[in-house]
Every structure is written in structure tokens, then in C-alpha cells.
Coordinates of C-alpha atoms in Angstrom, one line a residue:
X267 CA 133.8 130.0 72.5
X268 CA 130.0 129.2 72.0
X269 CA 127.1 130.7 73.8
X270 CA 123.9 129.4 74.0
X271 CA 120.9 130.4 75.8
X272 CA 117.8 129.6 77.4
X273 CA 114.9 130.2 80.0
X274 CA 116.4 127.7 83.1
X275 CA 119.8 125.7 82.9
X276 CA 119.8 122.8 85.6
X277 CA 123.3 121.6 86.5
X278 CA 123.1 118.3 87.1
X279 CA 121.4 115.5 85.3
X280 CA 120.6 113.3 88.5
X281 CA 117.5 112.4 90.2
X282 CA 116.8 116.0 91.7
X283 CA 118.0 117.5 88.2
X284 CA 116.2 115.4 85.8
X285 CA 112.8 116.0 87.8
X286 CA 113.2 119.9 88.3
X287 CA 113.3 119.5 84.5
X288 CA 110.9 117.2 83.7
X289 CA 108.4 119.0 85.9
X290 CA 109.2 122.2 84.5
X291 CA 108.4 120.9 81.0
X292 CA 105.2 119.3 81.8
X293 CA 103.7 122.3 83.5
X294 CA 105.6 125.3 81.1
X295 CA 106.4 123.6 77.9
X296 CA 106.9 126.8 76.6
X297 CA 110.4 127.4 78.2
X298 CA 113.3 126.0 76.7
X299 CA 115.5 124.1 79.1
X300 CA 119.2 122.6 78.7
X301 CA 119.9 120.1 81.2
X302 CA 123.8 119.5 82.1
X303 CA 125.2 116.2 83.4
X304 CA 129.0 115.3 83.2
X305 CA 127.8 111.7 82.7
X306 CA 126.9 110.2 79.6
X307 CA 123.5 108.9 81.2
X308 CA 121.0 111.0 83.2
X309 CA 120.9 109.4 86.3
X310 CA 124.4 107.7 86.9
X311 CA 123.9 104.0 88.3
X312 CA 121.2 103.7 90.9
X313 CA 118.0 101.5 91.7
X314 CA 116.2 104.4 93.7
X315 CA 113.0 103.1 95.6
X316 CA 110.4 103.9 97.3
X317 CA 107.1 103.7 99.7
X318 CA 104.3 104.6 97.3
X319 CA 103.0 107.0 100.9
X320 CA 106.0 109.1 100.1
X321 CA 104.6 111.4 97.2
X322 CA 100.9 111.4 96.7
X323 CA 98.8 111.3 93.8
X324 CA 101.2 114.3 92.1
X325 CA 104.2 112.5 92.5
X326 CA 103.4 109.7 91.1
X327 CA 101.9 111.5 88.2
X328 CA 105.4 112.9 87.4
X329 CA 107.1 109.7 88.0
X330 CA 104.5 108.1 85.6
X331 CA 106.4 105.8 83.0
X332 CA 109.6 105.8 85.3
X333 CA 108.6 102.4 87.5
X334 CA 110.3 99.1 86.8
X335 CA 108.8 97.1 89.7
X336 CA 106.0 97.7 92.5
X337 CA 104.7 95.4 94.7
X338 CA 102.4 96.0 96.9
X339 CA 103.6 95.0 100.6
X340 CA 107.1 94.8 101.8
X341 CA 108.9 93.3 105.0
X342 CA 111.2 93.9 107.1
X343 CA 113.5 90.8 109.3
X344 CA 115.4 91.5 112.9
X345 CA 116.9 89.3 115.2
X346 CA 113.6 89.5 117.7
X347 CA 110.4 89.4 114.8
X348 CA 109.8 89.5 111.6
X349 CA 106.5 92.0 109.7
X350 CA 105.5 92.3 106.9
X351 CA 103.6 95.6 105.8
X352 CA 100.9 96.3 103.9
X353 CA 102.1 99.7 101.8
X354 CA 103.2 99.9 98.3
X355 CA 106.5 99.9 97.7
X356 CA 108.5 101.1 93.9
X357 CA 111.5 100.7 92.2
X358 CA 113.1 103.3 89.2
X359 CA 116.5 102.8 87.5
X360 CA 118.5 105.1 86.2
X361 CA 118.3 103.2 82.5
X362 CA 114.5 103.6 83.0
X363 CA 114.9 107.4 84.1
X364 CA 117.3 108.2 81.3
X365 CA 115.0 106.9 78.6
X366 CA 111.8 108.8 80.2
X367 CA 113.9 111.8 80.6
X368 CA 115.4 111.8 76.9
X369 CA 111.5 111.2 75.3
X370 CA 110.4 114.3 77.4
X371 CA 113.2 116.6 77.1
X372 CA 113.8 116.3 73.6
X373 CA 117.9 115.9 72.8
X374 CA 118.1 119.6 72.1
X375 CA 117.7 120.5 75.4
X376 CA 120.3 118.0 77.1
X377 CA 124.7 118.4 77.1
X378 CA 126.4 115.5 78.1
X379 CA 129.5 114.3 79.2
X380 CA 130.2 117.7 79.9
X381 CA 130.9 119.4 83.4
X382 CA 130.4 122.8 84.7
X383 CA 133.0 124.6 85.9
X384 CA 131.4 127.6 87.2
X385 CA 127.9 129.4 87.7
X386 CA 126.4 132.7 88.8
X387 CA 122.3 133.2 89.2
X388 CA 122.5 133.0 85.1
X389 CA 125.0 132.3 83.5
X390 CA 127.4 129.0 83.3
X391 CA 130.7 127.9 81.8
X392 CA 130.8 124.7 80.8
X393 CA 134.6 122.7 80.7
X394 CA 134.4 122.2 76.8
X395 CA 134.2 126.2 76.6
X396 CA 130.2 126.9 76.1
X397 CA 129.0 129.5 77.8
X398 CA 125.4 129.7 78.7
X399 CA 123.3 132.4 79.2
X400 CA 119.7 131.4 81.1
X401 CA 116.7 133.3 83.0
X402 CA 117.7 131.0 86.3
X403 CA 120.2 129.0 86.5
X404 CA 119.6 125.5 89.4
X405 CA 122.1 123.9 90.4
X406 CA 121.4 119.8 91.5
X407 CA 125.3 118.7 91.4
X408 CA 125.0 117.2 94.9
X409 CA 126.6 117.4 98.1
X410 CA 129.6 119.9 98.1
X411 CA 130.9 120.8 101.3
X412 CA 129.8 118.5 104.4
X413 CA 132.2 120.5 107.3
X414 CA 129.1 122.2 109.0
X415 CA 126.9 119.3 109.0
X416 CA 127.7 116.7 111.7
X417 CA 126.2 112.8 111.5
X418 CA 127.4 109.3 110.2
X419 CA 127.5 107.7 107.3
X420 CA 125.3 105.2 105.1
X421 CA 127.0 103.8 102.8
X422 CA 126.1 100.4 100.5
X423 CA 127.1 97.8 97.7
X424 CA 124.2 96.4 95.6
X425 CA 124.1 93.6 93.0
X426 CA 121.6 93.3 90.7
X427 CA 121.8 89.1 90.0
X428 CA 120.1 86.9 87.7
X429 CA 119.9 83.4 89.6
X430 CA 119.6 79.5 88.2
X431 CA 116.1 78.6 90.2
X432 CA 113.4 81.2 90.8
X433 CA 114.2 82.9 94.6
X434 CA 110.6 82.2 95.9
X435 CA 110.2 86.0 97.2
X436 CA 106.9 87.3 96.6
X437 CA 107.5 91.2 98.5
X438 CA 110.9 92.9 99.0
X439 CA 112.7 93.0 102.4
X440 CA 113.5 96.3 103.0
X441 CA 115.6 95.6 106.1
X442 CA 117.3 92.2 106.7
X443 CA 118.9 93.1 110.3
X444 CA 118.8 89.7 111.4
X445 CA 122.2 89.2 109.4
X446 CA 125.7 89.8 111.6
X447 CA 125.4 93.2 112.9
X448 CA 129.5 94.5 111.5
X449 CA 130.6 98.4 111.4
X450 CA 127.8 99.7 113.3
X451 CA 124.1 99.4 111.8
X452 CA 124.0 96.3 109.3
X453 CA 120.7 95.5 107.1
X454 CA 120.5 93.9 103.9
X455 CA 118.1 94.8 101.2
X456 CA 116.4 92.5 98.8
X457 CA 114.5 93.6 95.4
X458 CA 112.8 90.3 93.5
X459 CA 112.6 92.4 90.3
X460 CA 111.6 88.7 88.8
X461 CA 111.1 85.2 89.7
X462 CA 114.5 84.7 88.9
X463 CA 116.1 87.8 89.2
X464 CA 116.7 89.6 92.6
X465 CA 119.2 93.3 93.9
X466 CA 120.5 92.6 97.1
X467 CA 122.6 95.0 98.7
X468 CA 124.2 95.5 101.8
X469 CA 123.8 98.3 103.8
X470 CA 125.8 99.9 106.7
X471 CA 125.0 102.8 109.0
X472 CA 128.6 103.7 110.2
X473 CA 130.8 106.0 112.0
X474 CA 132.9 105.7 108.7
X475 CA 132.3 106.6 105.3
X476 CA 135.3 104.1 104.4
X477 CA 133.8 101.9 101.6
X478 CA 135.7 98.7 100.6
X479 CA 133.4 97.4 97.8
X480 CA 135.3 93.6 97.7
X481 CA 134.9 93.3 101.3
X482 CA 130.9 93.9 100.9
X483 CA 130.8 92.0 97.6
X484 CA 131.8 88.7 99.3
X485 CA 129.3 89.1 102.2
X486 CA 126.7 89.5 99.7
X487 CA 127.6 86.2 97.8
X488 CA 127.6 84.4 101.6
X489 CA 124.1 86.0 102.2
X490 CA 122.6 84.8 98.4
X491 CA 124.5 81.2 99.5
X492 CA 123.2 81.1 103.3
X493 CA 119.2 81.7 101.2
X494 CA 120.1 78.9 99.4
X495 CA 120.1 81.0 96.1
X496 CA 122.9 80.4 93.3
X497 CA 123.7 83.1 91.1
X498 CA 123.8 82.5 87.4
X499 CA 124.8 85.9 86.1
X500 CA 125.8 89.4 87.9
X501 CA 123.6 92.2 85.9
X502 CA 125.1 95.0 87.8
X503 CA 126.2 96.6 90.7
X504 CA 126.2 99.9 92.3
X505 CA 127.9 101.3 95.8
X506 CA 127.3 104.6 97.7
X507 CA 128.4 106.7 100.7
X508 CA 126.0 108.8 102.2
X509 CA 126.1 111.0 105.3
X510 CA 123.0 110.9 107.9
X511 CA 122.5 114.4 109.0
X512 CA 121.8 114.7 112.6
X513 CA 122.9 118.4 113.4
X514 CA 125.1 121.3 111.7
X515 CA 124.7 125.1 111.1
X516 CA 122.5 125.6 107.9
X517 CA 123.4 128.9 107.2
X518 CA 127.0 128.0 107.1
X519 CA 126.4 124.7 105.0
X520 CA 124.5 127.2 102.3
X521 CA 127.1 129.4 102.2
X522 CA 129.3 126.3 101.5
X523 CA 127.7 125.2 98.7
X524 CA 127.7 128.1 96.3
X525 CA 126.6 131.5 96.2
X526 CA 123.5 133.2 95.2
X527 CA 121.7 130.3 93.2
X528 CA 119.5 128.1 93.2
X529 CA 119.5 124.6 94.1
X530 CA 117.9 121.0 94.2
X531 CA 118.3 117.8 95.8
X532 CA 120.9 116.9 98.0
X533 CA 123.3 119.7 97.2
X534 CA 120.1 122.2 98.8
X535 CA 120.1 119.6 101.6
X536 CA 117.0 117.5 100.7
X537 CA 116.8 114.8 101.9
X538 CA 115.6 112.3 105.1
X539 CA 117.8 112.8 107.8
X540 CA 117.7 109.5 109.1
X541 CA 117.2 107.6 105.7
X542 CA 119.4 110.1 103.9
X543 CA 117.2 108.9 100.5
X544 CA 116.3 112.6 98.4
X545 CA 113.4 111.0 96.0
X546 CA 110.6 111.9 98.2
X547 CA 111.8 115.3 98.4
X548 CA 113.2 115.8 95.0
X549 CA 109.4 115.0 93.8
X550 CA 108.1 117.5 96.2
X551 CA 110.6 120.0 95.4
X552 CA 110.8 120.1 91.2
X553 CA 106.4 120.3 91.6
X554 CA 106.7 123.7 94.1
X555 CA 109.8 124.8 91.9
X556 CA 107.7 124.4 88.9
X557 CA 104.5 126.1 90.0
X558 CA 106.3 129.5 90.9
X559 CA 105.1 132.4 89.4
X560 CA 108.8 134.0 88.8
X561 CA 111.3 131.4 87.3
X562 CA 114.4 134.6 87.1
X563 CA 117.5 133.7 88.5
X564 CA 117.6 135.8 91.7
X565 CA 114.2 134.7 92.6
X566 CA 114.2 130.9 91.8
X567 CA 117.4 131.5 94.4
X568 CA 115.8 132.9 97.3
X569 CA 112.7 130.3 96.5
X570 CA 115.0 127.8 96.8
X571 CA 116.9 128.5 100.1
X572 CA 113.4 129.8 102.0
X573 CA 112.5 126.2 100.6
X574 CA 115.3 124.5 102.2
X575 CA 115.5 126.2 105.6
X576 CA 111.7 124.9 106.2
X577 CA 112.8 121.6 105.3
X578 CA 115.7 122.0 107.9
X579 CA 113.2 122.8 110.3
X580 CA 111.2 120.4 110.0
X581 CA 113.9 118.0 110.1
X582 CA 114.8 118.6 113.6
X583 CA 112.9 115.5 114.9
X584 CA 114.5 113.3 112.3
X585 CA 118.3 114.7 113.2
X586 CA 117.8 114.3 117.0
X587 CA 116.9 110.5 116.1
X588 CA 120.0 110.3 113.6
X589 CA 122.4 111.7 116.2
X590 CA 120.7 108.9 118.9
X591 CA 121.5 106.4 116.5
X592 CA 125.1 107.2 116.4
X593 CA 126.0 109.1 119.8
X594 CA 123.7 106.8 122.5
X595 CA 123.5 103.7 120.8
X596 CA 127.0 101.5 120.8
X597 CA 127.3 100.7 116.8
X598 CA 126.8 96.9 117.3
X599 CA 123.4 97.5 118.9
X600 CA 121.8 99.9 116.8
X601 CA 119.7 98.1 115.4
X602 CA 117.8 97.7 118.1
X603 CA 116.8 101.3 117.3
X604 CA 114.9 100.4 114.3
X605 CA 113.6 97.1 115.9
X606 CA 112.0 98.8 118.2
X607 CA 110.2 101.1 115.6
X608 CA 108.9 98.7 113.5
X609 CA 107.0 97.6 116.2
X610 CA 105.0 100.8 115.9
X611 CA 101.8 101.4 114.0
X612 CA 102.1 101.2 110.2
X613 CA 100.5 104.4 109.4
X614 CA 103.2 106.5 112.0
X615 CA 105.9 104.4 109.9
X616 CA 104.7 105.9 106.7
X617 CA 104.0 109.0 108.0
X618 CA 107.9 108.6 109.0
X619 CA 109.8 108.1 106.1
X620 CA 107.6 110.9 104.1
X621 CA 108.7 113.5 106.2
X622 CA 105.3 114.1 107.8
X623 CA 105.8 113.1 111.4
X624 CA 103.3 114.5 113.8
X625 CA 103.5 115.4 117.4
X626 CA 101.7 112.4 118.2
X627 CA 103.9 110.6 116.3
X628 CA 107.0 111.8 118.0
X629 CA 105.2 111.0 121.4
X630 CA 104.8 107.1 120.3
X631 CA 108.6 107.4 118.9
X632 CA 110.0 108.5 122.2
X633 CA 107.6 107.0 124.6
X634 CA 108.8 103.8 127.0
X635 CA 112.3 102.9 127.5
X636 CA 114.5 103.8 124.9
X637 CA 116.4 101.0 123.0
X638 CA 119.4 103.2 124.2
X639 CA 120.8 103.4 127.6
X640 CA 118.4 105.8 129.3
X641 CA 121.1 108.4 130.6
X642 CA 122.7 108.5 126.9
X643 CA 119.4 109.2 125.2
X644 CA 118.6 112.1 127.6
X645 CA 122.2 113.9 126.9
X646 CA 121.4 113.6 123.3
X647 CA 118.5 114.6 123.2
X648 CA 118.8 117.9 125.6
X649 CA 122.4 118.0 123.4
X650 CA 124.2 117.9 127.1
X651 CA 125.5 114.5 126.9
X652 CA 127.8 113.4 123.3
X653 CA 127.5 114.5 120.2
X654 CA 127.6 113.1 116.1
X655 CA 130.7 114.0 114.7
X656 CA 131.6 116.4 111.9
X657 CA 131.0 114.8 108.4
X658 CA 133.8 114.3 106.3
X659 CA 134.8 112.1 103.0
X660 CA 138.3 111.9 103.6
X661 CA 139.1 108.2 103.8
X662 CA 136.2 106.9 101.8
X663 CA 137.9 104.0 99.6
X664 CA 135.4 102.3 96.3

């Protein structure tokens, strides 16, 4: 059996992973780091995007080399308007993130195609036989155990496509609602990477994480034929199921997802509650991980839950508007949720998304008649009328 040692082990080579460590390295390039993924390429298969409001001069700093596109507006289409809004808006892949990753890290410091089959506060085994012995071990292997967290589900198909005649769009639509509104909340979402090259993927906020990929794969090729676009190669694609939190029992869910470690990302429940995207918080998360004074095991673990139960906090607003979404509104109407708040101010809509709603903010939100019926809102929000459902991926078919 090999051992091999080190100052922090991150399980986990994904987005929240691969920043903890790159931060780390960047701000203490004296510790040595080994970085564990079970995929051959940090990162998996993602296009991971967002609002350049979302992390700040910092942020952007760590994510510096990482960009393949940004464009400075974006807009948004539903059935009643169309806006278009002037923030910055960013793209990253996960073949750009790798290579970034690789240059910083150094190959030493990175096992791949390997999984982890079990951890303690510092120490891992690995399923080729290593053992490793660390200061701190993190673990960023995502979501484990969903049964105390109650919500719906986002889940999505994407297709990166080359097409024969440029596409003509000069900003990305972030939310095409306008389209048939099918298993709940329907939106595409449209990337022009290039004048001839677009990702447009489907999107679906749902009562089920059931995820048939062919179904959503031919309503994308009728939504490229309906812009008049004609494909002339398929790049990629990608597909996801995630759950949109909106209530549970986080002591119980961090129990659940493994003992006295620390964690990142989404498996230490960071994320947006209504968006369910992590990269805003896995920014702000490797950059406080990486200034702490003590980087031990037992103390990066009790940084890391105090961490996370603020977050849940703070999230409270954004879970009572996730479990509006799915227990007042009837699926084929919530979009009329989101219509209604992209009416609002753009600066509340930024402030939104980053996590940094004020109580002004939460007046405007909830202020005038809910795009709800009124007596359904009220029972959700005092949680005396119906509530989310426990989260659960049994069923969920790729």
C-alpha cells in the first residue's frame, strides 16, 4: 500500500475543489496540495456562467485566465416582454478550467481517475490502495444525501453547436420562457460563443428530477429550427439534475454528509437556493477558506460548517421563494414568477442572484399581488398552507 502526504488533500476535482485549491496555492504556495478527482479531467463537462456582480474584484482575480466568453449585457424573453440588461455576464468550461488548473497546480500535486473511498479530518484512502496522510483534509465530492432537504428539481440538456450561417446574436439570452411552458418551469438558454457558434440548452424547473436527455435533445433541434438556425456540427453536450432547496433541517443534512470534515461546494450546501448554481459561492468560499490562520484538519472542519450554517441563514429568503415556486404556483404557470421579477430594478436583480438581497429588496420582491394565487402564497410563506417535497434522485433517468 502507498502513503503519501501533504499539508491539505481536497476530494474532489470540481468547480468548488479546483478553486479551494487554486486559491490555496496562490495565497500559501508554500503548502503542498494533492487534489483528487475520479475523472480524468478537473471539472467533468460543464459550461458554468455567470453575472460578472456575482464575485467582485477578488473573484475575478482568481478566475483570471479561466473565461472563454463575456459579453457585456444579456437578455432575458417571456411570453408578456422582453429586456435586455446591462450587467456583464461570463462563461468558463471545464477544458478551460482543467488547463488553468493543471499550469497552477503543478501535475505533482493532482491523482486522477481515482476515487476515494473513505476520509477522516486527515487522512484518506484512495480505491487504487494509497493512503494519504494530510494537515486537513476538504472534501468537494458534491451532494450526498438530499432526504433532509425538501425543494424541486432543475435539471437541463445543453448543446454546444457549430451552425452553417452566423446566428446574428450579439448578447446571451439567459431565459427564453416565451417557449411552451412543459414539466413545470421551461426557459431556454442561449450562449453565442461565436458568430457561428452558439450552446443552447433547455432548462426545466420540475417536480421531478426524471431526466430523459432524447426527449430534450429533439426540443432543442425544434427551438434552433423555429430561430431559423441550421446546425452544421454538434461540439458537445452536457445534462444535469439539480435540486432547488427551499427548506430542510441543516443539522441533519450535515450529519448526512460525512462526519467531522471539512467541506466545499455543493456537498457543504453552497449554493443559490433558487438558482441552485454554486460558482458565486465556491469563489467566495476557497478566498475565506484560504485566508484562515489555521489550515489543521479539525479546525478547517468547524470553519467550514460555522461557514455553511451562515450561508443557510442567509438563505432563508431565497428558500421561501423556491418553495413559492413549487408549492403556490401550478407548474405550467411558474413562469410567471420570474416574469414578474424581471420587471424589477436591475441593480435588486444583481443584488439577487449574488446572494446579497436586502430588506428593501425583499420588500420590492414581495410587494403587490403575487404572481401566485394570493391565499397559496400566504400558507407558504407563514409555512401553514403546502409545502416542497422531500428531495430525492430515485427515478432520475440520463
Amino acid at each position: 500500500m502507498t502513503a503519501r502526504r501533504c499539508d491539505i488533500a481536497i476530494l474532489g476535482g470540481g468547480l468548488a475543489g479546483g478553486l479551494v485549491a487554486l486559491a490555496l496555492r496562490r495565497a500559501r504556495p508554500d503548502l503542498s496540495l494533492l487534489l483528487v478527482e475520479q475523472g480524468e479531467r478537473l471539472g467533468g463537462n460543464h459550461v458554468w456562467s455567470f453575472f460578472g456582480s456575482d464575485v467582485g474584484n477578488e473573484g475575478s482575480a482568481l478566475l483570471d485566465g479561466m473565461f472563454v466568453a463575456a459579453w457585456p449585457e444579456y437578455t432575458v424573453h417571456f411570453p408578456a416582454f422582453r429586456r435586455r440588461l446591462k450587467t456583464s455576464y461570463y462563461s468558463i468550461t471545464s477544458r478551460r478550467f482543467d488547463a488553468v488548473l493543471r499550469a497552477a497546480l503543478g501535475q505533482d500535486s493532482l491523482i486522477t481517475g481515482v476515487r476515494a473511498l473513505a476520509c477522516s479530518a486527515t487522512k484518506v484512502t484512495l480505491s487504487e490502495g494509497t493512503r494519504i496522510e494530510a494537515g486537513a483534509v476538504i472534501d468537494a465530492r458534491g451532494l450526498r444525501n438530499l432526504q433532509h432537504l425538501t425543494g424541486g428539481w432543475q435539471k437541463f440538456v445543453g448543446r454546444r453547436l457549430r451552425l452553417a450561417q452566423p446566428h446574428s446574436l450579439d448578447a446571451p439570452i439567459v431565459k427564453d420562457a416565451s417557449v411552451e411552458q412543459i414539466d413545470g418551469y421551461r426557459f431556454v438558454y442561449c450562449l453565442p460563443f461565436a458568430a457561428d457558434e452558439i450552446f443552447v440548452e433547455d432548462t426545466y424547473y420540475s417536480d421531478s428530477p426524471a431526466l430523459d436527455v432524447a426527449v430534450l435533445g429533439e426540443r432543442i433541434d425544434a427551438y434552433v429550427a423555429a430561430r431559423g438556425w441550421q446546425v452544421a456540427e454538434v461540439l458537445g453536450e452536457e445534462h444535469g439534475v439539480l435540486p432547488v432547496v427551499a427548506g430542510g433541517n441543516f443539522d441533519a443534512f450535515w450529519r448526512s454528509s460525512g462526519g467531522a470534515v471539512a467541506r466545499a461546494g455543493v456537498r457543504a450546501g453552497l449554493f443559490q437556493a433558487v438558482t441552485s448554481y454554486s460558482l458565486p459561492d465556491a469563489v467566495r468560499f476557497a478566498l475565506a477558506l484560504a485566508r484562515q490562520p489555521d489550515l489543521g484538519g479539525e479546525a478547517l472542519a468547524a470553519f467550514s460548517k460555522a461557514y455553511a450554517r451562515r450561508h443557510w441563514k442567509r438563505s432563508a429568503f431565497h428558500r421561501a421563494l423556491s418553495a413559492m415556486l413549487f408549492a403556490a404556483a401550478r407548474p405550467e404557470h411558474r413562469y410567471r414568477v420570474l416574469e414578474r421579477f424581471y420587471r424589477l430594478d436591475r441593480r435588486l436583480i444583481e443584488r439577487f442572484y449574488a446572494g446579497r438581497t436586502t430588506l428593501l429588496d425583499k420588500a420590492r420582491i414581495l410587494s403587490g399581488k403575487p404572481p401566485v394565487p394570493v391565499t397559496k402564497a400566504i400558507g407558504v410563506l407563514t409555512g401553514l398552507g403546502a409545502r416542497p417535497k422531500p428531495l430525492s434522485f430515485a427515478g432520475t433517468r440520463a
